[in-house]
Amino acid sequence: MDLISFSDISTGLGNVASPWVILFLFIGVIIGMIFGAAPGLTAPAAIALFLPVTYAMGPTTSMALLLGIYCSGYFAGSIPAILINTPGTPSSAATALDGYAMAREGQGDRALSLAIWGSFVGGLFSLMLLMTVAPLLAKVALKFTSVEYFSFALAGIVCVAGISQGSMTKGLAAALFGILVSTVGLDPVSGVGRFMMGQPNLMGGISQTVALIGLFAISQMLLLSKQGEQHHAILPTQQRVSQLAVLGELWRHRWLSLRSAVIGSMVGVLPGTGPAIASWLSYSDAIRTARAGDRFGNGEAKGVVACEVSNNAVTGGAMVPLLTLGIPGDPVTAVLIGALMIQGVHTGPFLIQQDGGLFVSILFLLFLSNVLMVVVGLSGRGLMARVLNLPAAFLVPAICLTAAIGAFSVSNNAFDVRLLLIFGLVGYAMLRLGFPPAPAVLGIVLGPILEKNLRNALTVSDMDPSVFVLRPISAGALLVTAGLLYLWLGPRRRSEASET
């Protein structure tokens, strides 16, 4: 990294110290918290919505508002994921697996606190990474081709085996269903319609957000309604926890946090990925290193820590290619490039040299965003948990209405609301039959990445499949995939053989 001069540090700190900058940063954190927690209203949507507000602002003030939304929006999706098993964002779907189970045991406050502090750790780690090794990581990411992207996506699909705590066969079947759903719409190469059933609204495919809300939120509400009046409240009274105890627990899981932070930062550096993939990879890594007595999928705190640390570590990682190469790492940073261009700032290799003060300001703003996220999150967690005391007769229709509004807001199309109902029924059927919905969501997220990069890799290599094992990074990813399959399938086959 080009050296930052003392004058750059002084200028950057002076810009951030403005009361207006701090005010808009705080407003951004609040907005991000609201949008992240509302199913269907994501951080990218919030940043795109408030981008016109920055036209009359200076570069530092506009970045304060947008970065506040960016950081808190990624965390806030875990709030409904933990409290009502309704992920606010795709990246918080993995958090729901253990977070909601903890809330069902009266540990919702502990799960929320772990998510808040875990997000802070992930954001802080990725910020230090951005400050120190940004150019190096950006150069490594540039070496990734479609071959590597396919191999890593395939590894993500195999991670379904770690997510499925019941039948691995059902978990893989659910993942394949998700991949099938991701192929609906016009073929990206030939333009031929696939599985559209004569419905023009499916030309653009099925929205990941709509499918996620249906599979998680609506299915859970249908299941809750089926349980009857004996379940008057959704969850038991939540036990308040000491934040010192939470920090101590996070320290005990420090190596897991470090691994998850590294995974999230590296995924963030790779353009076109995002926090959803980072969360699933970190969750699978946590399962891979599980010890006897761990209860992943049934209220294991390490599951929440792994997902949330990795989730927010993406924020700083995604800024690496943005600031050093001018390449957005995810949809949010693509909007941030537009915000900087509005201010006459061009990102790329010369940004640090030509506008080091702004670069330092962004570093300070990312740090303060994470600090404010902790303050707002911890202050409001008691209010968040009060929703659990509402009777199911009130909460079920309220959540269903919120989900419908979120689905409609994705593209302002009533057809998405009908899709929401369909996926809700599918998710309910999966739960009743013992098929986990989480692998289906993973298949929907990774399916397009898998298909696009497989096609690109085979096209460039003249249909030679050996290219996947001839490139070292791809070969390493495939080797890890094979190792995971052996570790998970081997013991099960031996146990089945011994039973027979």
mmCIF file with all atom_site columns, N, CA, C and O in Angstrom, residues 231-264:
data_model
loop_
_atom_site.group_PDB
_atom_site.id
_atom_site.type_symbol
_atom_site.label_atom_id
_atom_site.label_alt_id
_atom_site.label_comp_id
_atom_site.label_asym_id
_atom_site.label_entity_id
_atom_site.label_seq_id
_atom_site.pdbx_PDB_ins_code
_atom_site.Cartn_x
_atom_site.Cartn_y
_atom_site.Cartn_z
_atom_site.occupancy
_atom_site.B_iso_or_equiv
_atom_site.pdbx_formal_charge
_atom_site.auth_seq_id
_atom_site.auth_comp_id
_atom_site.auth_asym_id
_atom_site.auth_atom_id
_atom_site.pdbx_PDB_model_num
ATOM 1   N N  . HIS A 1 231 ? -49.860 -22.820 22.094 1.00 0.00 ? 231 HIS A N  1
ATOM 2   C CA . HIS A 1 231 ? -48.655 -22.024 21.942 1.00 0.00 ? 231 HIS A CA 1
ATOM 3   C C  . HIS A 1 231 ? -49.072 -20.561 21.801 1.00 0.00 ? 231 HIS A C  1
ATOM 4   O O  . HIS A 1 231 ? -49.038 -19.991 20.716 1.00 0.00 ? 231 HIS A O  1
ATOM 5   N N  . HIS A 1 232 ? -49.507 -19.991 22.904 1.00 0.00 ? 232 HIS A N  1
ATOM 6   C CA . HIS A 1 232 ? -50.037 -18.621 22.852 1.00 0.00 ? 232 HIS A CA 1
ATOM 7   C C  . HIS A 1 232 ? -48.947 -17.626 22.483 1.00 0.00 ? 232 HIS A C  1
ATOM 8   O O  . HIS A 1 232 ? -49.131 -16.748 21.667 1.00 0.00 ? 232 HIS A O  1
ATOM 9   N N  . ALA A 1 233 ? -47.793 -17.738 23.099 1.00 0.00 ? 233 ALA A N  1
ATOM 10  C CA . ALA A 1 233 ? -46.666 -16.868 22.768 1.00 0.00 ? 233 ALA A CA 1
ATOM 11  C C  . ALA A 1 233 ? -45.670 -17.657 21.930 1.00 0.00 ? 233 ALA A C  1
ATOM 12  O O  . ALA A 1 233 ? -45.549 -18.866 22.065 1.00 0.00 ? 233 ALA A O  1
ATOM 13  N N  . ILE A 1 234 ? -44.984 -16.961 21.041 1.00 0.00 ? 234 ILE A N  1
ATOM 14  C CA . ILE A 1 234 ? -44.074 -17.653 20.133 1.00 0.00 ? 234 ILE A CA 1
ATOM 15  C C  . ILE A 1 234 ? -42.877 -18.229 20.884 1.00 0.00 ? 234 ILE A C  1
ATOM 16  O O  . ILE A 1 234 ? -42.467 -19.353 20.642 1.00 0.00 ? 234 ILE A O  1
ATOM 17  N N  . LEU A 1 235 ? -42.328 -17.507 21.818 1.00 0.00 ? 235 LEU A N  1
ATOM 18  C CA . LEU A 1 235 ? -41.137 -17.959 22.518 1.00 0.00 ? 235 LEU A CA 1
ATOM 19  C C  . LEU A 1 235 ? -41.266 -17.686 24.014 1.00 0.00 ? 235 LEU A C  1
ATOM 20  O O  . LEU A 1 235 ? -42.037 -16.827 24.434 1.00 0.00 ? 235 LEU A O  1
ATOM 21  N N  . PRO A 1 236 ? -40.498 -18.393 24.835 1.00 0.00 ? 236 PRO A N  1
ATOM 22  C CA . PRO A 1 236 ? -40.533 -18.133 26.276 1.00 0.00 ? 236 PRO A CA 1
ATOM 23  C C  . PRO A 1 236 ? -39.883 -16.791 26.611 1.00 0.00 ? 236 PRO A C  1
ATOM 24  O O  . PRO A 1 236 ? -39.247 -16.163 25.763 1.00 0.00 ? 236 PRO A O  1
ATOM 25  N N  . THR A 1 237 ? -40.041 -16.367 27.850 1.00 0.00 ? 237 THR A N  1
ATOM 26  C CA . THR A 1 237 ? -39.405 -15.132 28.308 1.00 0.00 ? 237 THR A CA 1
ATOM 27  C C  . THR A 1 237 ? -37.887 -15.253 28.165 1.00 0.00 ? 237 THR A C  1
ATOM 28  O O  . THR A 1 237 ? -37.291 -16.262 28.540 1.00 0.00 ? 237 THR A O  1
ATOM 29  N N  . GLN A 1 238 ? -37.287 -14.198 27.618 1.00 0.00 ? 238 GLN A N  1
ATOM 30  C CA . GLN A 1 238 ? -35.854 -14.241 27.338 1.00 0.00 ? 238 GLN A CA 1
ATOM 31  C C  . GLN A 1 238 ? -35.040 -13.798 28.552 1.00 0.00 ? 238 GLN A C  1
ATOM 32  O O  . GLN A 1 238 ? -35.375 -12.813 29.221 1.00 0.00 ? 238 GLN A O  1
ATOM 33  N N  . GLN A 1 239 ? -33.980 -14.533 28.848 1.00 0.00 ? 239 GLN A N  1
ATOM 34  C CA . GLN A 1 239 ? -33.117 -14.225 29.981 1.00 0.00 ? 239 GLN A CA 1
ATOM 35  C C  . GLN A 1 239 ? -32.104 -13.154 29.590 1.00 0.00 ? 239 GLN A C  1
ATOM 36  O O  . GLN A 1 239 ? -31.411 -13.285 28.571 1.00 0.00 ? 239 GLN A O  1
ATOM 37  N N  . ARG A 1 240 ? -32.011 -12.105 30.388 1.00 0.00 ? 240 ARG A N  1
ATOM 38  C CA . ARG A 1 240 ? -31.031 -11.048 30.128 1.00 0.00 ? 240 ARG A CA 1
ATOM 39  C C  . ARG A 1 240 ? -29.635 -11.554 30.512 1.00 0.00 ? 240 ARG A C  1
ATOM 40  O O  . ARG A 1 240 ? -29.457 -12.293 31.470 1.00 0.00 ? 240 ARG A O  1
ATOM 41  N N  . VAL A 1 241 ? -28.643 -11.135 29.741 1.00 0.00 ? 241 VAL A N  1
ATOM 42  C CA . VAL A 1 241 ? -27.276 -11.594 29.984 1.00 0.00 ? 241 VAL A CA 1
ATOM 43  C C  . VAL A 1 241 ? -26.356 -10.397 30.192 1.00 0.00 ? 241 VAL A C  1
ATOM 44  O O  . VAL A 1 241 ? -26.628 -9.291  29.725 1.00 0.00 ? 241 VAL A O  1
ATOM 45  N N  . SER A 1 242 ? -25.272 -10.648 30.904 1.00 0.00 ? 242 SER A N  1
ATOM 46  C CA . SER A 1 242 ? -24.248 -9.628  31.102 1.00 0.00 ? 242 SER A CA 1
ATOM 47  C C  . SER A 1 242 ? -23.376 -9.528  29.858 1.00 0.00 ? 242 SER A C  1
ATOM 48  O O  . SER A 1 242 ? -22.971 -10.559 29.294 1.00 0.00 ? 242 SER A O  1
ATOM 49  N N  . GLN A 1 243 ? -23.070 -8.302  29.445 1.00 0.00 ? 243 GLN A N  1
ATOM 50  C CA . GLN A 1 243 ? -22.239 -8.122  28.252 1.00 0.00 ? 243 GLN A CA 1
ATOM 51  C C  . GLN A 1 243 ? -20.798 -8.571  28.509 1.00 0.00 ? 243 GLN A C  1
ATOM 52  O O  . GLN A 1 243 ? -20.109 -8.994  27.580 1.00 0.00 ? 243 GLN A O  1
ATOM 53  N N  . LEU A 1 244 ? -20.359 -8.505  29.770 1.00 0.00 ? 244 LEU A N  1
ATOM 54  C CA . LEU A 1 244 ? -19.027 -9.024  30.088 1.00 0.00 ? 244 LEU A CA 1
ATOM 55  C C  . LEU A 1 244 ? -18.980 -10.539 29.878 1.00 0.00 ? 244 LEU A C  1
ATOM 56  O O  . LEU A 1 244 ? -17.982 -11.083 29.385 1.00 0.00 ? 244 LEU A O  1
ATOM 57  N N  . ALA A 1 245 ? -20.080 -11.211 30.237 1.00 0.00 ? 245 ALA A N  1
ATOM 58  C CA . ALA A 1 245 ? -20.147 -12.656 30.012 1.00 0.00 ? 245 ALA A CA 1
ATOM 59  C C  . ALA A 1 245 ? -20.152 -12.981 28.526 1.00 0.00 ? 245 ALA A C  1
ATOM 60  O O  . ALA A 1 245 ? -19.527 -13.956 28.081 1.00 0.00 ? 245 ALA A O  1
ATOM 61  N N  . VAL A 1 246 ? -20.843 -12.156 27.737 1.00 0.00 ? 246 VAL A N  1
ATOM 62  C CA . VAL A 1 246 ? -20.877 -12.355 26.284 1.00 0.00 ? 246 VAL A CA 1
ATOM 63  C C  . VAL A 1 246 ? -19.488 -12.165 25.680 1.00 0.00 ? 246 VAL A C  1
ATOM 64  O O  . VAL A 1 246 ? -19.045 -12.950 24.838 1.00 0.00 ? 246 VAL A O  1
ATOM 65  N N  . LEU A 1 247 ? -18.788 -11.112 26.123 1.00 0.00 ? 247 LEU A N  1
ATOM 66  C CA . LEU A 1 247 ? -17.429 -10.876 25.624 1.00 0.00 ? 247 LEU A CA 1
ATOM 67  C C  . LEU A 1 247 ? -16.499 -12.014 26.027 1.00 0.00 ? 247 LEU A C  1
ATOM 68  O O  . LEU A 1 247 ? -15.607 -12.404 25.256 1.00 0.00 ? 247 LEU A O  1
ATOM 69  N N  . GLY A 1 248 ? -16.694 -12.547 27.237 1.00 0.00 ? 248 GLY A N  1
ATOM 70  C CA . GLY A 1 248 ? -15.895 -13.701 27.655 1.00 0.00 ? 248 GLY A CA 1
ATOM 71  C C  . GLY A 1 248 ? -16.157 -14.914 26.790 1.00 0.00 ? 248 GLY A C  1
ATOM 72  O O  . GLY A 1 248 ? -15.233 -15.657 26.431 1.00 0.00 ? 248 GLY A O  1
ATOM 73  N N  . GLU A 1 249 ? -17.431 -15.111 26.428 1.00 0.00 ? 249 GLU A N  1
ATOM 74  C CA . GLU A 1 249 ? -17.772 -16.236 25.548 1.00 0.00 ? 249 GLU A CA 1
ATOM 75  C C  . GLU A 1 249 ? -17.173 -16.047 24.163 1.00 0.00 ? 249 GLU A C  1
ATOM 76  O O  . GLU A 1 249 ? -16.668 -16.988 23.552 1.00 0.00 ? 249 GLU A O  1
ATOM 77  N N  . LEU A 1 250 ? -17.196 -14.807 23.689 1.00 0.00 ? 250 LEU A N  1
ATOM 78  C CA . LEU A 1 250 ? -16.605 -14.530 22.381 1.00 0.00 ? 250 LEU A CA 1
ATOM 79  C C  . LEU A 1 250 ? -15.098 -14.768 22.413 1.00 0.00 ? 250 LEU A C  1
ATOM 80  O O  . LEU A 1 250 ? -14.508 -15.257 21.433 1.00 0.00 ? 250 LEU A O  1
ATOM 81  N N  . TRP A 1 251 ? -14.460 -14.460 23.533 1.00 0.00 ? 251 TRP A N  1
ATOM 82  C CA . TRP A 1 251 ? -13.027 -14.700 23.671 1.00 0.00 ? 251 TRP A CA 1
ATOM 83  C C  . TRP A 1 251 ? -12.726 -16.190 23.669 1.00 0.00 ? 251 TRP A C  1
ATOM 84  O O  . TRP A 1 251 ? -11.705 -16.617 23.102 1.00 0.00 ? 251 TRP A O  1
ATOM 85  N N  . ARG A 1 252 ? -13.591 -16.984 24.270 1.00 0.00 ? 252 ARG A N  1
ATOM 86  C CA . ARG A 1 252 ? -13.387 -18.438 24.256 1.00 0.00 ? 252 ARG A CA 1
ATOM 87  C C  . ARG A 1 252 ? -13.477 -19.004 22.841 1.00 0.00 ? 252 ARG A C  1
ATOM 88  O O  . ARG A 1 252 ? -12.859 -20.021 22.535 1.00 0.00 ? 252 ARG A O  1
ATOM 89  N N  . HIS A 1 253 ? -14.229 -18.309 21.995 1.00 0.00 ? 253 HIS A N  1
ATOM 90  C CA . HIS A 1 253 ? -14.357 -18.741 20.600 1.00 0.00 ? 253 HIS A CA 1
ATOM 91  C C  . HIS A 1 253 ? -13.485 -17.893 19.673 1.00 0.00 ? 253 HIS A C  1
ATOM 92  O O  . HIS A 1 253 ? -13.809 -17.681 18.508 1.00 0.00 ? 253 HIS A O  1
ATOM 93  N N  . ARG A 1 254 ? -12.361 -17.406 20.187 1.00 0.00 ? 254 ARG A N  1
ATOM 94  C CA . ARG A 1 254 ? -11.539 -16.457 19.430 1.00 0.00 ? 254 ARG A CA 1
ATOM 95  C C  . ARG A 1 254 ? -10.974 -17.058 18.144 1.00 0.00 ? 254 ARG A C  1
ATOM 96  O O  . ARG A 1 254 ? -10.866 -16.358 17.134 1.00 0.00 ? 254 ARG A O  1
ATOM 97  N N  . TRP A 1 255 ? -10.602 -18.345 18.178 1.00 0.00 ? 255 TRP A N  1
ATOM 98  C CA . TRP A 1 255 ? -10.026 -18.937 16.968 1.00 0.00 ? 255 TRP A CA 1
ATOM 99  C C  . TRP A 1 255 ? -11.104 -19.142 15.911 1.00 0.00 ? 255 TRP A C  1
ATOM 100 O O  . TRP A 1 255 ? -10.841 -18.968 14.713 1.00 0.00 ? 255 TRP A O  1
ATOM 101 N N  . LEU A 1 256 ? -12.289 -19.501 16.339 1.00 0.00 ? 256 LEU A N  1
ATOM 102 C CA . LEU A 1 256 ? -13.404 -19.587 15.400 1.00 0.00 ? 256 LEU A CA 1
ATOM 103 C C  . LEU A 1 256 ? -13.705 -18.209 14.811 1.00 0.00 ? 256 LEU A C  1
ATOM 104 O O  . LEU A 1 256 ? -13.942 -18.069 13.602 1.00 0.00 ? 256 LEU A O  1
ATOM 105 N N  . SER A 1 257 ? -13.681 -17.186 15.663 1.00 0.00 ? 257 SER A N  1
ATOM 106 C CA . SER A 1 257 ? -13.929 -15.814 15.195 1.00 0.00 ? 257 SER A CA 1
ATOM 107 C C  . SER A 1 257 ? -12.867 -15.388 14.192 1.00 0.00 ? 257 SER A C  1
ATOM 108 O O  . SER A 1 257 ? -13.179 -14.747 13.175 1.00 0.00 ? 257 SER A O  1
ATOM 109 N N  . LEU A 1 258 ? -11.611 -15.741 14.471 1.00 0.00 ? 258 LEU A N  1
ATOM 110 C CA . LEU A 1 258 ? -10.527 -15.368 13.561 1.00 0.00 ? 258 LEU A CA 1
ATOM 111 C C  . LEU A 1 258 ? -10.706 -16.039 12.208 1.00 0.00 ? 258 LEU A C  1
ATOM 112 O O  . LEU A 1 258 ? -10.575 -15.394 11.161 1.00 0.00 ? 258 LEU A O  1
ATOM 113 N N  . ARG A 1 259 ? -11.001 -17.333 12.214 1.00 0.00 ? 259 ARG A N  1
ATOM 114 C CA . ARG A 1 259 ? -11.202 -18.045 10.943 1.00 0.00 ? 259 ARG A CA 1
ATOM 115 C C  . ARG A 1 259 ? -12.388 -17.462 10.173 1.00 0.00 ? 259 ARG A C  1
ATOM 116 O O  . ARG A 1 259 ? -12.314 -17.271 8.950  1.00 0.00 ? 259 ARG A O  1
ATOM 117 N N  . SER A 1 260 ? -13.456 -17.170 10.872 1.00 0.00 ? 260 SER A N  1
ATOM 118 C CA . SER A 1 260 ? -14.641 -16.614 10.211 1.00 0.00 ? 260 SER A CA 1
ATOM 119 C C  . SER A 1 260 ? -14.364 -15.233 9.655  1.00 0.00 ? 260 SER A C  1
ATOM 120 O O  . SER A 1 260 ? -14.835 -14.881 8.566  1.00 0.00 ? 260 SER A O  1
ATOM 121 N N  . ALA A 1 261 ? -13.574 -14.438 10.394 1.00 0.00 ? 261 ALA A N  1
ATOM 122 C CA . ALA A 1 261 ? -13.218 -13.105 9.905  1.00 0.00 ? 261 ALA A CA 1
ATOM 123 C C  . ALA A 1 261 ? -12.366 -13.194 8.646  1.00 0.00 ? 261 ALA A C  1
ATOM 124 O O  . ALA A 1 261 ? -12.537 -12.403 7.699  1.00 0.00 ? 261 ALA A O  1
ATOM 125 N N  . VAL A 1 262 ? -11.448 -14.152 8.614  1.00 0.00 ? 262 VAL A N  1
ATOM 126 C CA . VAL A 1 262 ? -10.610 -14.339 7.422  1.00 0.00 ? 262 VAL A CA 1
ATOM 127 C C  . VAL A 1 262 ? -11.474 -14.765 6.234  1.00 0.00 ? 262 VAL A C  1
ATOM 128 O O  . VAL A 1 262 ? -11.333 -14.241 5.120  1.00 0.00 ? 262 VAL A O  1
ATOM 129 N N  . ILE A 1 263 ? -12.388 -15.716 6.472  1.00 0.00 ? 263 ILE A N  1
ATOM 130 C CA . ILE A 1 263 ? -13.274 -16.177 5.396  1.00 0.00 ? 263 ILE A CA 1
ATOM 131 C C  . ILE A 1 263 ? -14.113 -15.020 4.860  1.00 0.00 ? 263 ILE A C  1
ATOM 132 O O  . ILE A 1 263 ? -14.221 -14.807 3.646  1.00 0.00 ? 263 ILE A O  1
ATOM 133 N N  . GLY A 1 264 ? -14.726 -14.249 5.766  1.00 0.00 ? 264 GLY A N  1
ATOM 134 C CA . GLY A 1 264 ? -15.562 -13.133 5.338  1.00 0.00 ? 264 GLY A CA 1
ATOM 135 C C  . GLY A 1 264 ? -14.787 -12.082 4.573  1.00 0.00 ? 264 GLY A C  1
ATOM 136 O O  . GLY A 1 264 ? -15.258 -11.561 3.555  1.00 0.00 ? 264 GLY A O  1
#
